[in-house]
Short mmCIF file of C-alpha atoms in Angstrom, two decimals:
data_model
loop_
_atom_site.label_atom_id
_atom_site.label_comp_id
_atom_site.label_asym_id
_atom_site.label_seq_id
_atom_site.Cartn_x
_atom_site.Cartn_y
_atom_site.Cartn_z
CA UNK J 17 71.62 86.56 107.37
CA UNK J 18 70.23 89.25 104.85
CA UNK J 19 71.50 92.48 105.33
CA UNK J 20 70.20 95.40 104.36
CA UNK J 21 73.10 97.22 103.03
CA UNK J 22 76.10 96.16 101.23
CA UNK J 23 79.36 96.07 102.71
CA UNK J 24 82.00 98.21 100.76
CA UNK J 25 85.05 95.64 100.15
CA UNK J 26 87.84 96.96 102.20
CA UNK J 27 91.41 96.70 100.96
CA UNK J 28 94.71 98.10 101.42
CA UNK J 29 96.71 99.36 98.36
CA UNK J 30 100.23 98.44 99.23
CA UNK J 31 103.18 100.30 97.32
CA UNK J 32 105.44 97.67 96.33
CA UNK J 33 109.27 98.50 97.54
CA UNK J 34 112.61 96.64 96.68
CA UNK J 35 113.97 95.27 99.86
CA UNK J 36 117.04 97.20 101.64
CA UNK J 37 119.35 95.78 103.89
CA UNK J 38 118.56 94.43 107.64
CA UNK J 39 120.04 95.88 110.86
CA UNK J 40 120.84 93.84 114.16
CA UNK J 41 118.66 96.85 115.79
CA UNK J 42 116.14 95.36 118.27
CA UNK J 43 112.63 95.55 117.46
CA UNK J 44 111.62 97.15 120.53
CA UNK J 45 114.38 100.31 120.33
CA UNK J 46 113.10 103.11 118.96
CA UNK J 47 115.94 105.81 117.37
CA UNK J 48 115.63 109.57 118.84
CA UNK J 49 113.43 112.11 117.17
CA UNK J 50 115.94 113.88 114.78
CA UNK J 51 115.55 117.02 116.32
CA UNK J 52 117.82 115.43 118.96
CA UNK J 53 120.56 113.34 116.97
CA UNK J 54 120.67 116.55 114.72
CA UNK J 55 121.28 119.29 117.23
CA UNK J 56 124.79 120.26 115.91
CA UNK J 57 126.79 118.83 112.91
CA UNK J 58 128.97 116.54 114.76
CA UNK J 59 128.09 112.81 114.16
CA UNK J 60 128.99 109.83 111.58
CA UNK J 61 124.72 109.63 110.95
CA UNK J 62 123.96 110.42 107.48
CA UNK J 63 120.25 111.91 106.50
CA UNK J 64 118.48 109.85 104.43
CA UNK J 65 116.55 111.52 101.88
CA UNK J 66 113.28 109.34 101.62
CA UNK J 67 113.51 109.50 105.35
CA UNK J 68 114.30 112.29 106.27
CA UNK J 69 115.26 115.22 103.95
CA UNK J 70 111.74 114.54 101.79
CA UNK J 71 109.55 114.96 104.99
CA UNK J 72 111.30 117.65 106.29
CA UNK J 73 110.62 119.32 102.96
CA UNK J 74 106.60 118.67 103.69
CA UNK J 75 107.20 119.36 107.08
CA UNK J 76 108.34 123.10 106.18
CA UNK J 77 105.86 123.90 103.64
CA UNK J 78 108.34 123.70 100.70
CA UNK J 79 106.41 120.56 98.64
CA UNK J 80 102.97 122.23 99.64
CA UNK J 81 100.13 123.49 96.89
CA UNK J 82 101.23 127.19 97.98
CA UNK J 83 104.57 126.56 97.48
CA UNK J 84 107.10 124.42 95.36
CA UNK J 85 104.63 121.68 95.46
CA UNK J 86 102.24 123.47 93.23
CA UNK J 87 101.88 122.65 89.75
CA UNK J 88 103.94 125.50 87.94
CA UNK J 89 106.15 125.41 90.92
CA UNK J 90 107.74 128.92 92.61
CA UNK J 91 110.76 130.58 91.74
CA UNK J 92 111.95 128.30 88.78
CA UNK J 93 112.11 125.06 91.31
CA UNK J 94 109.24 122.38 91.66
CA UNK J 95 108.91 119.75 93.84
CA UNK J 96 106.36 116.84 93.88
CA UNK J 97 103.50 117.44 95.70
CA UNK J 98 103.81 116.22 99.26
CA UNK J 99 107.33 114.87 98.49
CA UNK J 100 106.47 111.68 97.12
CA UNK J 101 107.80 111.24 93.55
CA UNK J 102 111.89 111.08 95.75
CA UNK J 103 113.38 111.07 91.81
CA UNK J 104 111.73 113.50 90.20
CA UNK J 105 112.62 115.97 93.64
CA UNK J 106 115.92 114.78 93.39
CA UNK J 107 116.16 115.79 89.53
CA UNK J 108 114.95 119.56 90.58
CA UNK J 109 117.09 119.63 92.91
CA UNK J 110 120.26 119.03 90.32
CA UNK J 111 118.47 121.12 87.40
CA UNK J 112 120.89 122.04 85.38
CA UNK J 113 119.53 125.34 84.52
CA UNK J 114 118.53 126.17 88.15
CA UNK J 115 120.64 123.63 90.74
CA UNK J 116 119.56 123.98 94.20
CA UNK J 117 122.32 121.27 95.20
CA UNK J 118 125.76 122.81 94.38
CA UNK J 119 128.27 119.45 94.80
CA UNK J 120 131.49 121.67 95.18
CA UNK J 121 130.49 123.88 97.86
CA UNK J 122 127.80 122.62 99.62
CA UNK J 123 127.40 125.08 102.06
CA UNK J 124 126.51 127.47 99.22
CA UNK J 125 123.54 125.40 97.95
CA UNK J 126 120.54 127.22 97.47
CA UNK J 127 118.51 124.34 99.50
CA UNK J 128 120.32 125.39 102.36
CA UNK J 129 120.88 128.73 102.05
CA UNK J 130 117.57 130.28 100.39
CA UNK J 131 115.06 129.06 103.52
CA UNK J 132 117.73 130.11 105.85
CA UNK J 133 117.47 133.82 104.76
CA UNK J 134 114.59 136.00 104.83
CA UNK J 135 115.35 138.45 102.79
CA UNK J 136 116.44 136.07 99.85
CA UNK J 137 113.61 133.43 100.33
CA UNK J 138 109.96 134.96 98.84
CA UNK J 139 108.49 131.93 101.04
CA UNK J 140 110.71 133.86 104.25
CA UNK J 141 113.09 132.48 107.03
CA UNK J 142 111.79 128.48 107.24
CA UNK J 143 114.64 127.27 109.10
CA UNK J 144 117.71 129.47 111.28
CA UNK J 145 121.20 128.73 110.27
CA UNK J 146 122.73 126.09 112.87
CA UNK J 147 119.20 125.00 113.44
CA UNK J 148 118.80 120.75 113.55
CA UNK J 149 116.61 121.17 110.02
CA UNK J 150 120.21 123.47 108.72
CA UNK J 151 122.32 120.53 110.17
CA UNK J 152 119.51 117.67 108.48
CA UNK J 153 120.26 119.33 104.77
CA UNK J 154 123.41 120.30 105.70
CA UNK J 155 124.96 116.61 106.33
CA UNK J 156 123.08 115.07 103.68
CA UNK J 157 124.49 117.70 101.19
CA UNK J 158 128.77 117.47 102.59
CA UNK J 159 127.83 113.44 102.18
CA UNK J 160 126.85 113.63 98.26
CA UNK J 161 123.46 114.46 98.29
CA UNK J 162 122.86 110.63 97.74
CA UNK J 163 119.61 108.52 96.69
CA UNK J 164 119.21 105.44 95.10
CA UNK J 165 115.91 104.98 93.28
CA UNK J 166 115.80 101.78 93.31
CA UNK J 167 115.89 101.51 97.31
CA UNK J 168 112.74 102.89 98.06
CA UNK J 169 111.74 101.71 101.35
CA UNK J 170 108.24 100.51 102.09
CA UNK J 171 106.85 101.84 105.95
CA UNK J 172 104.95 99.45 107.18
CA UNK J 173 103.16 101.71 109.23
CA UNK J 174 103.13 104.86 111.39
CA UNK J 175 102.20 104.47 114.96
CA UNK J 176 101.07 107.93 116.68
CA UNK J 177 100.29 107.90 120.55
CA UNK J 178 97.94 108.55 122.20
CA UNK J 179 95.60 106.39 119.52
CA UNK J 180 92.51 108.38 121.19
CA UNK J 181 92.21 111.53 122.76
CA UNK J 182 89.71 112.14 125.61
CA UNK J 183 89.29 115.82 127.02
CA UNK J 184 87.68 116.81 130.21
CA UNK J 185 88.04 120.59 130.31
CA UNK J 186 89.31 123.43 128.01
CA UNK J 187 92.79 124.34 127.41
CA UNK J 188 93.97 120.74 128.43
CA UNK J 189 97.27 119.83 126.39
CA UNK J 190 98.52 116.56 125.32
CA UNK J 191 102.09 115.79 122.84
CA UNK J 192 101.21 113.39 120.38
CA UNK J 193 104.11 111.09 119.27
CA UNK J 194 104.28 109.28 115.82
CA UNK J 195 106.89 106.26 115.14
CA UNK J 196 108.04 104.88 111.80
CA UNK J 197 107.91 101.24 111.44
CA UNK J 198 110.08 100.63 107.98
CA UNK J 199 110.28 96.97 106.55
CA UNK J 200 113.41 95.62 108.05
CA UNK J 201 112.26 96.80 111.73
CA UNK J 202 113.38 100.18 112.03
CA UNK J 203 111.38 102.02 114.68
CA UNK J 204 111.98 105.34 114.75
CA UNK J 205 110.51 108.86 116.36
CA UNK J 206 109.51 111.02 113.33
CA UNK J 207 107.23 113.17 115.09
CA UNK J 208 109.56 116.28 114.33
CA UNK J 209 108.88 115.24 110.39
CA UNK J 210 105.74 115.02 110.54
CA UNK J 211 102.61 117.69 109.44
CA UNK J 212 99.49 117.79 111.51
CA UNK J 213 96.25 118.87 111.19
CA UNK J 214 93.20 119.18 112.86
CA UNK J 215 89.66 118.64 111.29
CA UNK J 216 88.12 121.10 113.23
CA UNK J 217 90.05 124.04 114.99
CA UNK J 218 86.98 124.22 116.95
CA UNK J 219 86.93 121.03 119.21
CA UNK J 220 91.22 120.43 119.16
CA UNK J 221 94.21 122.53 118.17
CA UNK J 222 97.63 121.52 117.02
CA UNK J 223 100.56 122.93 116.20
CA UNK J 224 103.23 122.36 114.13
CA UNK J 225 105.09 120.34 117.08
CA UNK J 226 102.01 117.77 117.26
CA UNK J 227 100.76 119.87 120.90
CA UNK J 228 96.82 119.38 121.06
CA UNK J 229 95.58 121.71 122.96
CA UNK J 230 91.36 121.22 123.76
CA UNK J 231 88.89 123.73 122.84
CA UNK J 232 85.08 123.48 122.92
CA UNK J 233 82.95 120.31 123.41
CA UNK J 234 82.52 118.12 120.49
CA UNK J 235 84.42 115.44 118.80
CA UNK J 236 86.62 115.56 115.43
CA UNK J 237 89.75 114.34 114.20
CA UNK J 238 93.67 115.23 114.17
CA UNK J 239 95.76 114.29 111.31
CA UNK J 240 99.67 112.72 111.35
CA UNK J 241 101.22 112.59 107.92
CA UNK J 242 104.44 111.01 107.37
CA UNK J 243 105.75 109.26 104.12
CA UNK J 244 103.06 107.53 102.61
CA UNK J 245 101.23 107.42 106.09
CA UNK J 246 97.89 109.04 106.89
CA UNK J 247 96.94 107.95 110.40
CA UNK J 248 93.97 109.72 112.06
CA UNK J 249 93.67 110.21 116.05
CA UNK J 250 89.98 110.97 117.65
CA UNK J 251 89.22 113.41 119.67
CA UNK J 252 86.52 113.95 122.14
CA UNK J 253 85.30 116.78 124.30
CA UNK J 254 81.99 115.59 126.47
CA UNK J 255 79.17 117.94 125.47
CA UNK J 256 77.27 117.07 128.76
CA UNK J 257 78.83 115.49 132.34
CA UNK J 258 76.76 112.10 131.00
CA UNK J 259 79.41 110.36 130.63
CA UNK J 260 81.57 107.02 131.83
CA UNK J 261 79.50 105.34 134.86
CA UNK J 262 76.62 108.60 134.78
CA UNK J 263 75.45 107.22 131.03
CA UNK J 264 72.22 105.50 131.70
CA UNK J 265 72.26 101.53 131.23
CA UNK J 266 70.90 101.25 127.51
CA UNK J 267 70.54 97.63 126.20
CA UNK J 268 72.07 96.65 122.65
CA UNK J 269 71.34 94.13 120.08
CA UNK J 270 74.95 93.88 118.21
CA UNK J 271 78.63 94.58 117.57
CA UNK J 272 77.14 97.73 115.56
CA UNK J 273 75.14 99.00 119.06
CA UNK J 274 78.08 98.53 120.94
CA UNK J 275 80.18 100.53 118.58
CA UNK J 276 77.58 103.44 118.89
CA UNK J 277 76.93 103.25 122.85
CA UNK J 278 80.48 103.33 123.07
CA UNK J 279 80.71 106.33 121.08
CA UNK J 280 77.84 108.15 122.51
CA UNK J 281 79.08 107.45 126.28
CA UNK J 282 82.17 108.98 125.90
CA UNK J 283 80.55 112.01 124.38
CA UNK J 284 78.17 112.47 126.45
CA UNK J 285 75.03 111.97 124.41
CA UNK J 286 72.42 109.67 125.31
CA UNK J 287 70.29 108.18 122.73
CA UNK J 288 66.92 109.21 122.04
CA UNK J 289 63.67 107.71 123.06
CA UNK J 290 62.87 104.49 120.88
CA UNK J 291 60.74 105.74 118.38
CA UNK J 292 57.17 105.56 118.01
CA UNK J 293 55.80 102.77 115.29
CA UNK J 294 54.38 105.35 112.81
CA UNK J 295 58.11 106.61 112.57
CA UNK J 296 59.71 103.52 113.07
CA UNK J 297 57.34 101.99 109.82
CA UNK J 298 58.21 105.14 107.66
CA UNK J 299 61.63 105.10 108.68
CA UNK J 300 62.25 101.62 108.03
CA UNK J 301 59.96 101.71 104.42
CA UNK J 302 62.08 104.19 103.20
CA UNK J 303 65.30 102.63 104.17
CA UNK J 304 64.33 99.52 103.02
CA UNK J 305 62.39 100.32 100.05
CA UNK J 306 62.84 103.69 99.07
CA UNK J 307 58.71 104.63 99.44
CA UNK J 308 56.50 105.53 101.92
CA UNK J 309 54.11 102.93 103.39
CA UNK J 310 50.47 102.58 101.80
CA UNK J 311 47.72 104.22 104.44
CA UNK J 312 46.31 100.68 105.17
CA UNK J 313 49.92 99.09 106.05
CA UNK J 314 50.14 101.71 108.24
CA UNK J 315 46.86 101.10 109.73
CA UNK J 316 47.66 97.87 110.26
CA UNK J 317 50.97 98.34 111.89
CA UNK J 318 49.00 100.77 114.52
CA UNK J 319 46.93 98.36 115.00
CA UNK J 320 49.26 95.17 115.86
CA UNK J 321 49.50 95.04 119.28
CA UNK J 322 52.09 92.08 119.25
CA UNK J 323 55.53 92.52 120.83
CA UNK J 324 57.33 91.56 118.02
CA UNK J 325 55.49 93.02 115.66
CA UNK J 326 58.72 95.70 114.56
CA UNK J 327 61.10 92.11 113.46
CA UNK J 328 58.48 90.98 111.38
CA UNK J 329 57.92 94.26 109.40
CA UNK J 330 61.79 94.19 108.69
CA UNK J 331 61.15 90.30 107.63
CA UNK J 332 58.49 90.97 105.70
CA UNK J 333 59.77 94.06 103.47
CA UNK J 334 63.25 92.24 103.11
CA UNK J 335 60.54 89.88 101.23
CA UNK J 336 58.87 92.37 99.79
CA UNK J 337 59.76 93.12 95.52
CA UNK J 338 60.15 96.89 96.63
CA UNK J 339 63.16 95.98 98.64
CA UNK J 340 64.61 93.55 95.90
CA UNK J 341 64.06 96.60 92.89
CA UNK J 342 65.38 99.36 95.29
CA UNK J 343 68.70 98.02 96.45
CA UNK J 344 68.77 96.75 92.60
CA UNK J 345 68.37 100.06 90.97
CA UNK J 346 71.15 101.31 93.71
CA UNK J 347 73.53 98.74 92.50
CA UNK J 348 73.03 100.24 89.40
CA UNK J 349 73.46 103.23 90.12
CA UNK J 350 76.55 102.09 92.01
CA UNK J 351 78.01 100.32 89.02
CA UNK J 352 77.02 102.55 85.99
CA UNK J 353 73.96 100.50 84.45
CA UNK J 354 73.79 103.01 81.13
CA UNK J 355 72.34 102.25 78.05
CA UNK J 356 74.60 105.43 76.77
CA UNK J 357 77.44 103.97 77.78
CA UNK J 358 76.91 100.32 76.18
CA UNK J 359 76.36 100.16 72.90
CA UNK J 360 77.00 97.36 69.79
CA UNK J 361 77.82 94.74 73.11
CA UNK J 362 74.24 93.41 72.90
CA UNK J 363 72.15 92.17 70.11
CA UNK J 364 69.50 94.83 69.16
CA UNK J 365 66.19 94.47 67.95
CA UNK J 366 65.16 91.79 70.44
CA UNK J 367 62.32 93.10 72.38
CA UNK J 368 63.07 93.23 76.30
CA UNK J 369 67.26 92.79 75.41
CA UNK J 370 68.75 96.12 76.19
CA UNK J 371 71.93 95.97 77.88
CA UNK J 372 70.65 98.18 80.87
CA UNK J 373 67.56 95.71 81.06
CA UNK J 374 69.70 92.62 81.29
CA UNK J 375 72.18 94.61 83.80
CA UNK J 376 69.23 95.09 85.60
CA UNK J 377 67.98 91.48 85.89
CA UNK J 378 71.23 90.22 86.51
CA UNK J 379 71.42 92.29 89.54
CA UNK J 380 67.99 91.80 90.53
CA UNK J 381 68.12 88.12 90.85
CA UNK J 382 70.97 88.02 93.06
CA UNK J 383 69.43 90.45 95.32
CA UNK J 384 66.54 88.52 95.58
CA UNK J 385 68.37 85.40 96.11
CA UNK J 386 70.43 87.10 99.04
CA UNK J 387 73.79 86.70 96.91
CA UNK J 388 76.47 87.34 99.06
CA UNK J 389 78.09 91.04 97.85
CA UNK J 390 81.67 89.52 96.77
CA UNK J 391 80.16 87.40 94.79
CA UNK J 392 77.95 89.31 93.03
CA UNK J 393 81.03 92.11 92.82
CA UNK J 394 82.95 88.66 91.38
CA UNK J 395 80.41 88.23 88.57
CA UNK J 396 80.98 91.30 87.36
CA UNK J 397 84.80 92.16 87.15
CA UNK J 398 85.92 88.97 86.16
CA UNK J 399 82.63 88.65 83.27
CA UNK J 400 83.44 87.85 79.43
CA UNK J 401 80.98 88.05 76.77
CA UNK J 402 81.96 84.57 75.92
CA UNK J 403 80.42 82.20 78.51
CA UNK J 404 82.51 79.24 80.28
CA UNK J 405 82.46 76.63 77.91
CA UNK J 406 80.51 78.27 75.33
CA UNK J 407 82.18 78.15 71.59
CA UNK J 408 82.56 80.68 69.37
CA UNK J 409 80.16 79.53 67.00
CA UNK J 410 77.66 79.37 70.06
CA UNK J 411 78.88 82.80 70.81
CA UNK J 412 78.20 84.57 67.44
CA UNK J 413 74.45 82.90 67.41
CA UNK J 414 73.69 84.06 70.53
CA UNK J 415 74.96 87.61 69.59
CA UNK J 416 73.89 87.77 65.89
CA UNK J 417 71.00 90.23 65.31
CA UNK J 418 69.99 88.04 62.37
CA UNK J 419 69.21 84.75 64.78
CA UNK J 420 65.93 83.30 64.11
CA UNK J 421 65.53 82.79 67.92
CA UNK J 422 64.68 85.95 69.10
CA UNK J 423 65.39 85.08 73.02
CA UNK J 424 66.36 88.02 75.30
CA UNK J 425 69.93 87.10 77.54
CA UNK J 426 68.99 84.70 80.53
CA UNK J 427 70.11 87.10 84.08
CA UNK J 428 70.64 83.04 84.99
CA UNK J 429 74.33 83.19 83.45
CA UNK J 430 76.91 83.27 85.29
CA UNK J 431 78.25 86.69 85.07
CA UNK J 432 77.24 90.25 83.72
CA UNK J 433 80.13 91.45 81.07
CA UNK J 434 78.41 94.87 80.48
CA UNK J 435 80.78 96.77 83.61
CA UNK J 436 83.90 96.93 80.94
CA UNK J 437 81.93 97.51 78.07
CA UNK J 438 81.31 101.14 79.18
CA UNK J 439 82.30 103.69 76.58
CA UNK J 440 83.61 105.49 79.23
CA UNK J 441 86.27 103.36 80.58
CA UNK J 442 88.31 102.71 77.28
CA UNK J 443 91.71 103.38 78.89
CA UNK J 444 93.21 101.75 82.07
CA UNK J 445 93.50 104.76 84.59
CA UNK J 446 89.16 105.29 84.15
CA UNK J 447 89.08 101.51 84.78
CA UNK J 448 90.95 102.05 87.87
CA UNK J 449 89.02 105.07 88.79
CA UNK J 450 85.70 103.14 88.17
CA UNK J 451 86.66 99.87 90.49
CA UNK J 452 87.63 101.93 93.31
CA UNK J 453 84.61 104.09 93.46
CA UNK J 454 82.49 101.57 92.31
CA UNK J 455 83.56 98.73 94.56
CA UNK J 456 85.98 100.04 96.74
CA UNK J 457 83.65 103.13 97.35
CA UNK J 458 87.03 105.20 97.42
CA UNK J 459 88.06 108.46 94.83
CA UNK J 460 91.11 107.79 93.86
CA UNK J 461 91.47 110.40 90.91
CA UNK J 462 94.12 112.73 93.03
CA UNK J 463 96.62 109.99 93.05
CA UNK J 464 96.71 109.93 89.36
CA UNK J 465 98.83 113.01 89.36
CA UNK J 466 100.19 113.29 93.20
CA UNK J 467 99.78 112.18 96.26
CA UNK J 468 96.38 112.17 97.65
CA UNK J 469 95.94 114.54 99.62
CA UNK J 470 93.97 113.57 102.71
CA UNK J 471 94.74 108.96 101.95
CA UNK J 472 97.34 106.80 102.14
CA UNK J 473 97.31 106.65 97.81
CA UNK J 474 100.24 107.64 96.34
CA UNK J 475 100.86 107.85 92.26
CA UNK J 476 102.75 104.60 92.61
CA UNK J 477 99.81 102.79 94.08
CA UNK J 478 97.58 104.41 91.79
CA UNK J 479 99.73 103.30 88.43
CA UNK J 480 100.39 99.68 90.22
CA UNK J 481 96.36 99.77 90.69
CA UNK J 482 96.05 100.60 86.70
CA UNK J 483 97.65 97.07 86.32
CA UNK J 484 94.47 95.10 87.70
CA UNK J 485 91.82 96.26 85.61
CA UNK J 486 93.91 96.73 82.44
CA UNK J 487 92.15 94.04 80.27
CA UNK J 488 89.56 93.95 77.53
CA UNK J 489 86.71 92.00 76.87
CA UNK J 490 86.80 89.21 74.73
#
């Protein structure tokens, strides 16, 4: 069935871990929150640093923008931002010229002792001395301040619950708790590692501790970070007491319906009135085809009296060339269709053979034959110049500017090579950039130097992700 938008490709960038060994642990038994198996320094339980002493970093502030995390650092020391590049941290942490780790005394290291003190710490008291975060570096420090590189553990996901909040009144309080899920079955209550934030102070508070507390009516989102974990947690706040069994019976047409009216009932708004047909036809013109409907197609609309008069406008303009050179020109747009950016990949000279044009045609015909979107996404990563099966010498005729057939590039070939001809995409990371926002309809430009801030992208995903598009035409 046609569609009138495209569906963004959805996909997961996975870091890629080494393996570390399994425990007998049952799948269902979930450790303590550290807060609790840290509460003094007795104990055989050793702190791991990617686990533990790296998120309790973030969790303090000390890997933030404001603090160590930013990118001249504070006070001679510099972390990665968010915590996420372990070696590097580790390596400021043993500077030679500045060592916050001392391996002799470790009671005197400057990691422990520095948050613990007000006066000597310009970022103030973050931690009291004989506090579980004190006893979390502390261990990890008297057992060798230990971390093997080439361990990295993968978490296969974060689960934080409640999954959904739903408020009735102000003030109303709920604990959110978050579990790590690591490769080899770990579970494990980080919720005391974790940051938190809310999207909108407004609707939902929380603090430090994960507490949401509810504010006004509305509906946003609260934030649990952890590792390489970004999990979000709706919140709602009815605006009205429509709600639940009160929201008026409203049909629906599809999943997509249901997904709103679901929405909508539990915020207490109720749809409004089906519009009338002169907004429903300038509505749907514009969506579909980017212009306004002519006076007498309007005229005519007002005029239809049949019931299903509103399906056959959408038929007919999903017909219609406007459609087919609208959602054309916004694939364009989408992909980067430049005659700036792609030069000496074309032969020039031939009347109608731009590179833009042909871009343009390519897309065009596949829009108009209802291609589906991966495989008109397919056609153009994966293009050559050179088509299948087509010889060199076939090749250089068909490119030569000195051909006697003067015959502009048929959009009936296979694929459209002009994408990685850009000028602008001449080394790998601004191919990765340009697939993910291009195709992926993600910005992934943050991870290039740190973590993202507000995704799952790490710099490790983002150099693994240079790997894909690294390639040239040929």
């Amino acid at each position: 069935m046609r569609i009138c938008l495209f569906a963004i490709v959805a996909v997961t960038l996975a870091a890629f871990a080494s393996p570390f060994a399994r425990t007998s642990r049952a799948a269902d038994e979930i450790l303590p929150p550290i807060d609790q198996r840290f509460a003094d320094l007795n104990g055989e339980e050793t702190p791991d640093f990617q686990r533990h002493v790296s998120p309790l970093f973030g969790r303090l502030g000390c890997n933030g923008r404001s603090c160590h995390g930013s990118f001249q650092g504070r006070g001679g020391f510099r972390l990665s931002l968010f915590g996420y590049d372990f070696q590097a941290d580790l390596d400021a942490l043993n500077d030679k010229e500045s060592p916050r780790i001392d391996k002799e005394n470790p009671v005197e290291s400057l990691m422990l002792v520095k948050p613990a003190d007000a006066d000597l710490h310009e970022g103030g008291e973050r931690f009291k001395t004989g506090s579980w975060q004190y006893n979390v570096f502390r261990r990890w420090l008297e057992a060798g301040a230990k971390f093997d590189s080439a361990q990295v553990k993968k978490l296969e996901r974060l689960e934080v619950q409640p999954a959904e909040l739903l408020f009735s009144d102000k003030g109303q309080q709920v604990q959110l708790r978050a579990v790590a899920v690591w490769e080899d079955g770990t579970r494990e209550d980080v919720t005391p590692l974790c940051r938190f934030q809310s999207n909108s102070d407004q609707v939902a508070l929380i603090d430090e501790h994960g507490l949401v507390t509810s504010a006004e009516p509305g509906d946003t989102h609260l934030v649990a970070f952890y590792d390489n974990a970004v999990v979000p947690v709706p919140v709602i706040r009815p605006v009205s007491n429509v709600t639940g069994d009160k929201y008026p019976a409203t049909p629906t047409f599809n999943r997509v319906d249901e997904l709103v009216l679901e929405k909508l009932r539990k915020l207490g708004v109720v749809q409004s009135e089906t519009a009338s047909d002169a907004e429903f036809l300038r509505r749907l013109s514009l969506d579909m085809t980017g212009t306004l409907p002519t006076s007498e197609e309007t005229a005519a609309f007002l005029a239809d009296q049949s019931p299903d008069k509103r399906a056959r406008k959408i038929d007919q303009l999903l017909e219609s060339p406007a459609y087919a050179a609208w959602w054309t020109t916004r694939l364009c747009d989408f992909t980067g269709n430049n005659d700036a950016q792609i030069r000496n990949v074309s032969p020039q000279g031939v009347r109608g053979v731009t590179p833009s044009q042909h871009w343009y045609d390519w897309i065009h015909k596949r829009v108009v034959e209802n291609s589906p979107y991966d495989q008109l996404v397919e056609g153009i990563l994966v293009a050559t110049s050179r088509e299948e099966g087509q010889s060199y010498a076939e090749f250089c005729e068909t490119m030569s500017t000195t051909r006697t057939r003067k015959v502009p590039r048929s959009p009936n070939c296979r694929r459209c090579q002009y994408f990685w001809a850009k000028q602008d995409l001449r080394v790998p990371e601004a191919r990765s950039i340009a697939v993910a926002y291009s195709f992926l309809g993600i910005r992934i430009q943050c991870a290039q130097c740190h973590k993202h801030p507000f995704d799952q992208w790490s710099k490790q995903d983002f150099e693994q992700f240079t790997n894909f598009p690294s390639r040239e035409l040929f």
